[in-house]
Short mmCIF file of C-alpha atoms in Angstrom, two decimals:
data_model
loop_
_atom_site.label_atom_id
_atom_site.label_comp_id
_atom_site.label_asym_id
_atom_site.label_seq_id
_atom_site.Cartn_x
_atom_site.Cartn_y
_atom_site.Cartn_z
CA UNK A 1 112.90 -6.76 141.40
CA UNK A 2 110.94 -3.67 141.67
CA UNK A 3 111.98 -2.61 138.37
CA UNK A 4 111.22 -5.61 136.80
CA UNK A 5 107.53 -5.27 138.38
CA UNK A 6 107.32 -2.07 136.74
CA UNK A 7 108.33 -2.74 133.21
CA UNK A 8 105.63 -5.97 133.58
CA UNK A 9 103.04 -3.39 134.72
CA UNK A 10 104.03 -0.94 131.86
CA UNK A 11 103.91 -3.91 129.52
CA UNK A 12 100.10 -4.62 130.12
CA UNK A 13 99.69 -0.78 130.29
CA UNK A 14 101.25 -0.33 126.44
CA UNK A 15 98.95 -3.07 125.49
CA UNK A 16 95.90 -1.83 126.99
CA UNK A 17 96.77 1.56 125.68
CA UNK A 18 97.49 0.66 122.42
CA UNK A 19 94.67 -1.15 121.73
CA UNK A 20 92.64 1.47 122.84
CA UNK A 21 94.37 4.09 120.18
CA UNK A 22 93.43 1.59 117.47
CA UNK A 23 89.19 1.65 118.82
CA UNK A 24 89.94 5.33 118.47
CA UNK A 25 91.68 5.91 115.18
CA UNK A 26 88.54 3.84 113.69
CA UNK A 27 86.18 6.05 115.38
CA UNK A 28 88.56 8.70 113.58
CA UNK A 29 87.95 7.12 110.19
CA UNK A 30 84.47 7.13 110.76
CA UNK A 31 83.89 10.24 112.05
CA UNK A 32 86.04 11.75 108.38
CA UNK A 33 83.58 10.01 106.40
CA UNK A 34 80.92 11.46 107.84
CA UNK A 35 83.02 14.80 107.33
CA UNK A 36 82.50 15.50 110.61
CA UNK A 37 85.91 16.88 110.44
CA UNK A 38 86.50 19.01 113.78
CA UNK A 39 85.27 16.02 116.10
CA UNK A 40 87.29 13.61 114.82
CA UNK A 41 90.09 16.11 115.98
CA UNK A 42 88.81 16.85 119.21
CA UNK A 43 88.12 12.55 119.63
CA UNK A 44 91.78 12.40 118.22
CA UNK A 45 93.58 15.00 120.66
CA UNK A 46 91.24 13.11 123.86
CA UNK A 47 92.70 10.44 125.79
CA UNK A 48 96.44 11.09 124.67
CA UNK A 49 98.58 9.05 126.76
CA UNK A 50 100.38 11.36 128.86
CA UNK A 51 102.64 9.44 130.98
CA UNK A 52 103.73 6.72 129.02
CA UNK A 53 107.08 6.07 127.72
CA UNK A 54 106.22 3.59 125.29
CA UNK A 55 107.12 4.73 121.74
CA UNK A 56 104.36 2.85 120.10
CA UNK A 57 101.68 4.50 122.24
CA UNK A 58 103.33 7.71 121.00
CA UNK A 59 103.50 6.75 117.37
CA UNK A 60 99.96 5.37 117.28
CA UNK A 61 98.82 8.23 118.73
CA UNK A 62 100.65 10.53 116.55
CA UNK A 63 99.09 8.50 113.22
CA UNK A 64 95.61 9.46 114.53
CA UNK A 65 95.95 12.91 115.40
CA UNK A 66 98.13 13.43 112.07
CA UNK A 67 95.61 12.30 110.09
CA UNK A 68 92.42 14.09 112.09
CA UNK A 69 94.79 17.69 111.37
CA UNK A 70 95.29 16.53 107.79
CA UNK A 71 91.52 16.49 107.22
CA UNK A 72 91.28 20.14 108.30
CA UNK A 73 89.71 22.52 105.83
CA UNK A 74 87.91 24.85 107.94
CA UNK A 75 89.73 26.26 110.88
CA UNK A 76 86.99 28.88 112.07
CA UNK A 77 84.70 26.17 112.86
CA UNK A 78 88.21 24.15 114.64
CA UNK A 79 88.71 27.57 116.95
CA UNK A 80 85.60 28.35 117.74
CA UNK A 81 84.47 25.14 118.94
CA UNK A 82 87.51 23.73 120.16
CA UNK A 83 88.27 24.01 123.94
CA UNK A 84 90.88 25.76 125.16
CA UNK A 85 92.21 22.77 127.12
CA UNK A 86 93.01 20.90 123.68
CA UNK A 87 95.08 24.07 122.74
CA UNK A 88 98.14 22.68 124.63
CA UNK A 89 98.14 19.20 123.70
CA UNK A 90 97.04 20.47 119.78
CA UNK A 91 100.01 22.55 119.99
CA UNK A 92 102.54 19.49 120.93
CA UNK A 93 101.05 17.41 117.55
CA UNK A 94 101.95 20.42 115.57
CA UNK A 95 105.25 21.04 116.50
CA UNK A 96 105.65 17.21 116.36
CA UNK A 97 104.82 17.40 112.52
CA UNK A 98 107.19 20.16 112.11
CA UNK A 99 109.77 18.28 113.53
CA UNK A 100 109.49 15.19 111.02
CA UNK A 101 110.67 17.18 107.46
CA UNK A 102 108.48 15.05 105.65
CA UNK A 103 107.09 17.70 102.81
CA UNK A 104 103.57 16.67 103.08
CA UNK A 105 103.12 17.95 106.96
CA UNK A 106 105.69 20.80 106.85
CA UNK A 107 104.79 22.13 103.26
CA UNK A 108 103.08 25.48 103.28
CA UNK A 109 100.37 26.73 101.48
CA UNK A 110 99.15 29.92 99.96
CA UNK A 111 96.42 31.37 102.00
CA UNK A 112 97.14 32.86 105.81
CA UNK A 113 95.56 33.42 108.08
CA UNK A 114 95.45 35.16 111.65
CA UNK A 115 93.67 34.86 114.97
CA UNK A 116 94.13 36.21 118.27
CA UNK A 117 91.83 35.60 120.83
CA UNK A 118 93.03 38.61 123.15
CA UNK A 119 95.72 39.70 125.55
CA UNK A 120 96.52 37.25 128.20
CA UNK A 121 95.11 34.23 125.79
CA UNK A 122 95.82 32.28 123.66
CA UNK A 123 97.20 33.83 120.46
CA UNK A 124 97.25 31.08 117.46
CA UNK A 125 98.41 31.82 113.91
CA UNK A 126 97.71 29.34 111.27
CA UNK A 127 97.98 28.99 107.72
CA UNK A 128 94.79 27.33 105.87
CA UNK A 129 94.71 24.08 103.57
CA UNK A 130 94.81 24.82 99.64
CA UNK A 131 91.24 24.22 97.79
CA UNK A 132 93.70 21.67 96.17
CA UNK A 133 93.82 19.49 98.78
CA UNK A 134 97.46 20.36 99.26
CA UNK A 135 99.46 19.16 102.82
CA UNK A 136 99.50 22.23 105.16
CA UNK A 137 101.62 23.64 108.43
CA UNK A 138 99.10 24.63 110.99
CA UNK A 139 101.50 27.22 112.76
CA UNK A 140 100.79 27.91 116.49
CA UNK A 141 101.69 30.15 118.74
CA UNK A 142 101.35 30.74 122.08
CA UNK A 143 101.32 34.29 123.41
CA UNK A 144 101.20 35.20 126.47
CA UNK B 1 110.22 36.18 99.60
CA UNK B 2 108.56 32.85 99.15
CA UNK B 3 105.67 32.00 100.54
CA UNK B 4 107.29 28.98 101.97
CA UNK B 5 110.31 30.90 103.40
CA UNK B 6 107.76 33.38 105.08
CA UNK B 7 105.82 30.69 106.92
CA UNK B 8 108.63 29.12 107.85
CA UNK B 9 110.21 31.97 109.12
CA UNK B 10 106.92 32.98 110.86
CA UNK B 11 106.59 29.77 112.82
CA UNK B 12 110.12 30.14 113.90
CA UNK B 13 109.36 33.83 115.13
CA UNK B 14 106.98 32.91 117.20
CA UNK B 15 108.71 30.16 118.74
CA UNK B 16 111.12 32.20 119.62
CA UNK B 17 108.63 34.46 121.09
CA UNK B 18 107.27 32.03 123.51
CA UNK B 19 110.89 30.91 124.19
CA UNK B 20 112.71 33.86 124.87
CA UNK B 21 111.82 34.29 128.58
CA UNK B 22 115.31 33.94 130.33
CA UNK B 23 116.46 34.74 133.38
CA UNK B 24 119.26 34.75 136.00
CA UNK B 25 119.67 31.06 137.15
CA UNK B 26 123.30 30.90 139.17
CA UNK B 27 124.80 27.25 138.54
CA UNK B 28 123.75 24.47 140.36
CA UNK B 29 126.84 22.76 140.97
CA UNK B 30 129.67 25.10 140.99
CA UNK B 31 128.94 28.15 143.81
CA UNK B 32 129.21 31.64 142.64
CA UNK B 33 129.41 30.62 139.28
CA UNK B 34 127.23 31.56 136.44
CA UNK B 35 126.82 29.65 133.13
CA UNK B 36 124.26 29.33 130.13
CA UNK B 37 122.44 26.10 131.38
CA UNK B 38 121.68 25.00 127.89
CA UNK B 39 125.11 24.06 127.09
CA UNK B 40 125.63 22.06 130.48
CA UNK B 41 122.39 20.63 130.66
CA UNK B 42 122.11 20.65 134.79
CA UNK B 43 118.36 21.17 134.54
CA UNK B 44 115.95 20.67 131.87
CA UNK B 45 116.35 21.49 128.16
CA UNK B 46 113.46 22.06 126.27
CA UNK B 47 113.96 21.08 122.57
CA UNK B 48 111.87 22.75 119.39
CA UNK B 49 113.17 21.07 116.20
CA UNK B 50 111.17 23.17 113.24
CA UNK B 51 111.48 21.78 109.66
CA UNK B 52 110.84 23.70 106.16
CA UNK B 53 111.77 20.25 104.73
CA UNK B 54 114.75 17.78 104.51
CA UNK B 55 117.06 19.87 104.23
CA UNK B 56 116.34 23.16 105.66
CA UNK B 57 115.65 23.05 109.76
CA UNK B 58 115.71 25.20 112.86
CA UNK B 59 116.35 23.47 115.95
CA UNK B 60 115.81 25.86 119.04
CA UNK B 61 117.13 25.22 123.06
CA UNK B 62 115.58 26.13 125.47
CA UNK B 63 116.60 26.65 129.06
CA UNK B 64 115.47 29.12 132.26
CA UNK B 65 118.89 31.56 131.36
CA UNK B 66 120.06 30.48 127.62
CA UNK B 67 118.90 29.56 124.46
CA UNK B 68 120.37 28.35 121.69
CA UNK B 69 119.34 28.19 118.11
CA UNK B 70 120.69 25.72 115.35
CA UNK B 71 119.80 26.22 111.48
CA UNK B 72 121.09 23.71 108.59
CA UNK B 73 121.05 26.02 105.69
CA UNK B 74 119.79 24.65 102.33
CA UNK B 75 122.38 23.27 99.90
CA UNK B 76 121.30 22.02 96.37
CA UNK B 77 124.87 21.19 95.33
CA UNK B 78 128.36 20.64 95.97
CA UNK B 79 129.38 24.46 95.23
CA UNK B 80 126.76 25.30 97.99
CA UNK B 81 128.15 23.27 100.26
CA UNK B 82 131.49 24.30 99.93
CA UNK B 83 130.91 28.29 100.17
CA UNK B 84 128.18 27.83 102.76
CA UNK B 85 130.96 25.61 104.88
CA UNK B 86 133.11 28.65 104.06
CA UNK B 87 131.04 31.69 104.74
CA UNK B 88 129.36 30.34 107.85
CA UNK B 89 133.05 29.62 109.13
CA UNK B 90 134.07 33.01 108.10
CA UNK B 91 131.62 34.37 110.42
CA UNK B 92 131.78 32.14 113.31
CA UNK B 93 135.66 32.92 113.64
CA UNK B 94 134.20 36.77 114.02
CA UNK B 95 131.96 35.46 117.14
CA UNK B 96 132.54 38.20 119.40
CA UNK B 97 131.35 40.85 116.72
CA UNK B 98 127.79 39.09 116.82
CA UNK B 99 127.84 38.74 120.45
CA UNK B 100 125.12 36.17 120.36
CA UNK B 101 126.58 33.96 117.89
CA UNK B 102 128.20 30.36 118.88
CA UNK B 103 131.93 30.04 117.97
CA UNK B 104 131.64 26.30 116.97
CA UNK B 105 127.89 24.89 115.14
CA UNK B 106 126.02 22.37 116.86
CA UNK B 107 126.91 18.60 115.48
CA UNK B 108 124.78 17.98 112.84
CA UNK B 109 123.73 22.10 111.88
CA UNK B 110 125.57 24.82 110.14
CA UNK B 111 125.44 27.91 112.67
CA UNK B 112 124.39 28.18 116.11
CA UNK B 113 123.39 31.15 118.03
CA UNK B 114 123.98 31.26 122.16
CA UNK B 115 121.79 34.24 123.72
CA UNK B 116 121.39 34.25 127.68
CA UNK B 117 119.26 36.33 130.04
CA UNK B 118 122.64 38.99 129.99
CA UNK B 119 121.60 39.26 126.06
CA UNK B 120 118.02 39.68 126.77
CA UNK B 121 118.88 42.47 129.66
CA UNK B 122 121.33 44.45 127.44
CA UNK B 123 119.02 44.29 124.44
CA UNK B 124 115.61 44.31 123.44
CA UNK B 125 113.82 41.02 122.88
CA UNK B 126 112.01 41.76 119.94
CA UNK B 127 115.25 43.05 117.98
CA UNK B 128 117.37 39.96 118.87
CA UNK B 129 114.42 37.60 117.29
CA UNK B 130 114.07 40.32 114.43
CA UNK B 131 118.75 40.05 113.80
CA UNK B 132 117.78 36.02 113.91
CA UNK B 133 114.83 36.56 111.51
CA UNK B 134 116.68 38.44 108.99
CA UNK B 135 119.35 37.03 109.58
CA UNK B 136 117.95 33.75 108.13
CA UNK B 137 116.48 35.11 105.25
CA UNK B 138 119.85 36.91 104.16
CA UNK B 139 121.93 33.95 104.24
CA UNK B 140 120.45 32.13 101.48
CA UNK B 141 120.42 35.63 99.24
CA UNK B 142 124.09 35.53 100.29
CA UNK B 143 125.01 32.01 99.46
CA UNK B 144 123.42 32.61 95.96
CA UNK B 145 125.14 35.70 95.40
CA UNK B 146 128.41 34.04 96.32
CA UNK B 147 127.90 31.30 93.81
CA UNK B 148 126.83 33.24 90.88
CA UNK B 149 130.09 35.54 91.49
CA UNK B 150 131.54 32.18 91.52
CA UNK B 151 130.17 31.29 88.27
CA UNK B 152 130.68 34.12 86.73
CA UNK B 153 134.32 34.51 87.77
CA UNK B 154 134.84 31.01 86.18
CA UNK B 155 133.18 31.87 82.97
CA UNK B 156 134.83 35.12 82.25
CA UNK B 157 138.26 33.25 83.64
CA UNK B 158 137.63 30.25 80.64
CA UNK B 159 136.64 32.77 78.11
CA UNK B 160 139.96 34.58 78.42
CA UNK B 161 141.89 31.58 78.74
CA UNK B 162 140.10 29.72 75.35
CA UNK B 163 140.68 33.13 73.30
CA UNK B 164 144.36 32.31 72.81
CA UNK B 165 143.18 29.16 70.95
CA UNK B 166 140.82 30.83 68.72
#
């Protein structure tokens, strides 16, 4: 009985969550038309569902913060302003994309490049988006 | 090496980086036994699965005394497949020599390594992620050199064998 109360409870949850994914991925959209590239990431890595088990929370969420990382040209302007909370849970999307095989996300691109914000922090290497508009990997790295 | 292979093997790298923190963890259900917890799966396995594309991946275990890392090696063709089926058997029958690699693949890759915290106290970290490293990047120079020998074997074998007709 108890279990059944749960998955009822989770039910309403997944829908609730859900439907707030799809106010957010429009925000998204908007917020990449203005170009306004590095807070639609930061809206798109906020309020991911942590607990859930629901793999259409996941996936929804996944779509939005795939497509706010996909945007990325510029990512100075993503590191420096970025919090270092969202470095985690920015981290977990990444691998994520590597994890699919699907050439757009996991294609690399020419240019490299290297940042590392000192010892005992967070040390990120990524690899920059072609002028061409290419797919890129966004390689991070913890170091600690 | 291709700019593709080098990001690819740079992201793996530094997984392994982060990953490669192991130590002594005695079993949890047999006493006075010790055994790499990512093959038994007692306590939690952390899984990394890092793809260059279809064909090509890395998947990499991680658990408090072992990891384990499974690659599926890129093969275009039929030839490939056979000598890479081959080659990586030839060397997983000659486990012991390696020391950290697995006798039998994971289902579903082509080689798996097995290093535990013992690995990671008798050598140094950053050489057993540099043997991986390279390791990777030889074995498709390898596989290519075995198939052109191929080829070429088979050529210079046809020649001979059409010259009686000419």
């Amino acid at each position: 009985m108890m279990v059944a109360t749960d998955d009822f409870v989770e039910a309403d949850n997944v829908e609730a969550i859900i439907s707030r994914i799809e106010h957010k991925s429009r925000k998204i959209e908007s917020l990449l038309k203005q170009s306004k590239l590095v807070e639609a990431l930061k809206t798109a890595l906020e309020g991911s569902p942590p607990n859930t088990r629901d793999e259409r929370c996941k996936s929804a969420n996944w779509i939005a913060v795939h497509r706010a990382i996909m945007a990325m040209k510029d990512l100075d302007a993503l590191f420096s302003s970025l919090d270092p909370e969202y470095y985690n849970i920015l981290m977990k999307y990444l691998y994520r994309g590597l994890s699919t095989g699907d050439r757009p996300t996991c294609d690399p691109v020419p240019a490299d490049s290297r940042k590392t914000h000192g010892e005992g922090r967070l040390g990120v290497h990524t690899s920059f988006p072609s002028r061409h508009h290419k797919y890129s990997m966004m390689i991070i790295a913890i170091v600690i | 090496m291709a700019n593709s292979l080098r990001l690819y093997l740079t992201c793996i790298r530094n997984t392994l980086e982060a990953a490669m923190c192991l130590q002594n963890f005695p079993c949890q259900e047999v006493e006075r036994h010790n055994k790499p917890e990512v093959e038994l799966k007692y306590v939690y396995v952390s899984m990394i699965l890092i793809c260059r594309n279809e064909a090509e991946k890395c998947l990499i275990e991680t658990s408090i005394n072992s990891l384990r890392i499974s690659l599926k090696v890129k093969q275009a063709d039929e030839l490939e497949n056979i000598l890479t089926k081959k080659f990586l058997r030839f060397l997983s029958m000659r486990a012991e020599a390696f020391q950290v690699l697995r006798r039998k693949p994971v289902q579903g890759y082509d080689l798996s390594f097995l290093i535990t915290n013992y690995h990671c106290e008798e050598m140094q970290k950053h050489k057993l992620i540099d043997f991986i490293v390279q390791f990777m990047e030889d074995i498709d120079k390898e596989i290519s050199e075995l198939k052109m020998s191929v080829n070429t074997r088979g050529r210079l074998v046809a020649a001979e064998f059409l010259k009686q007709f000419i």
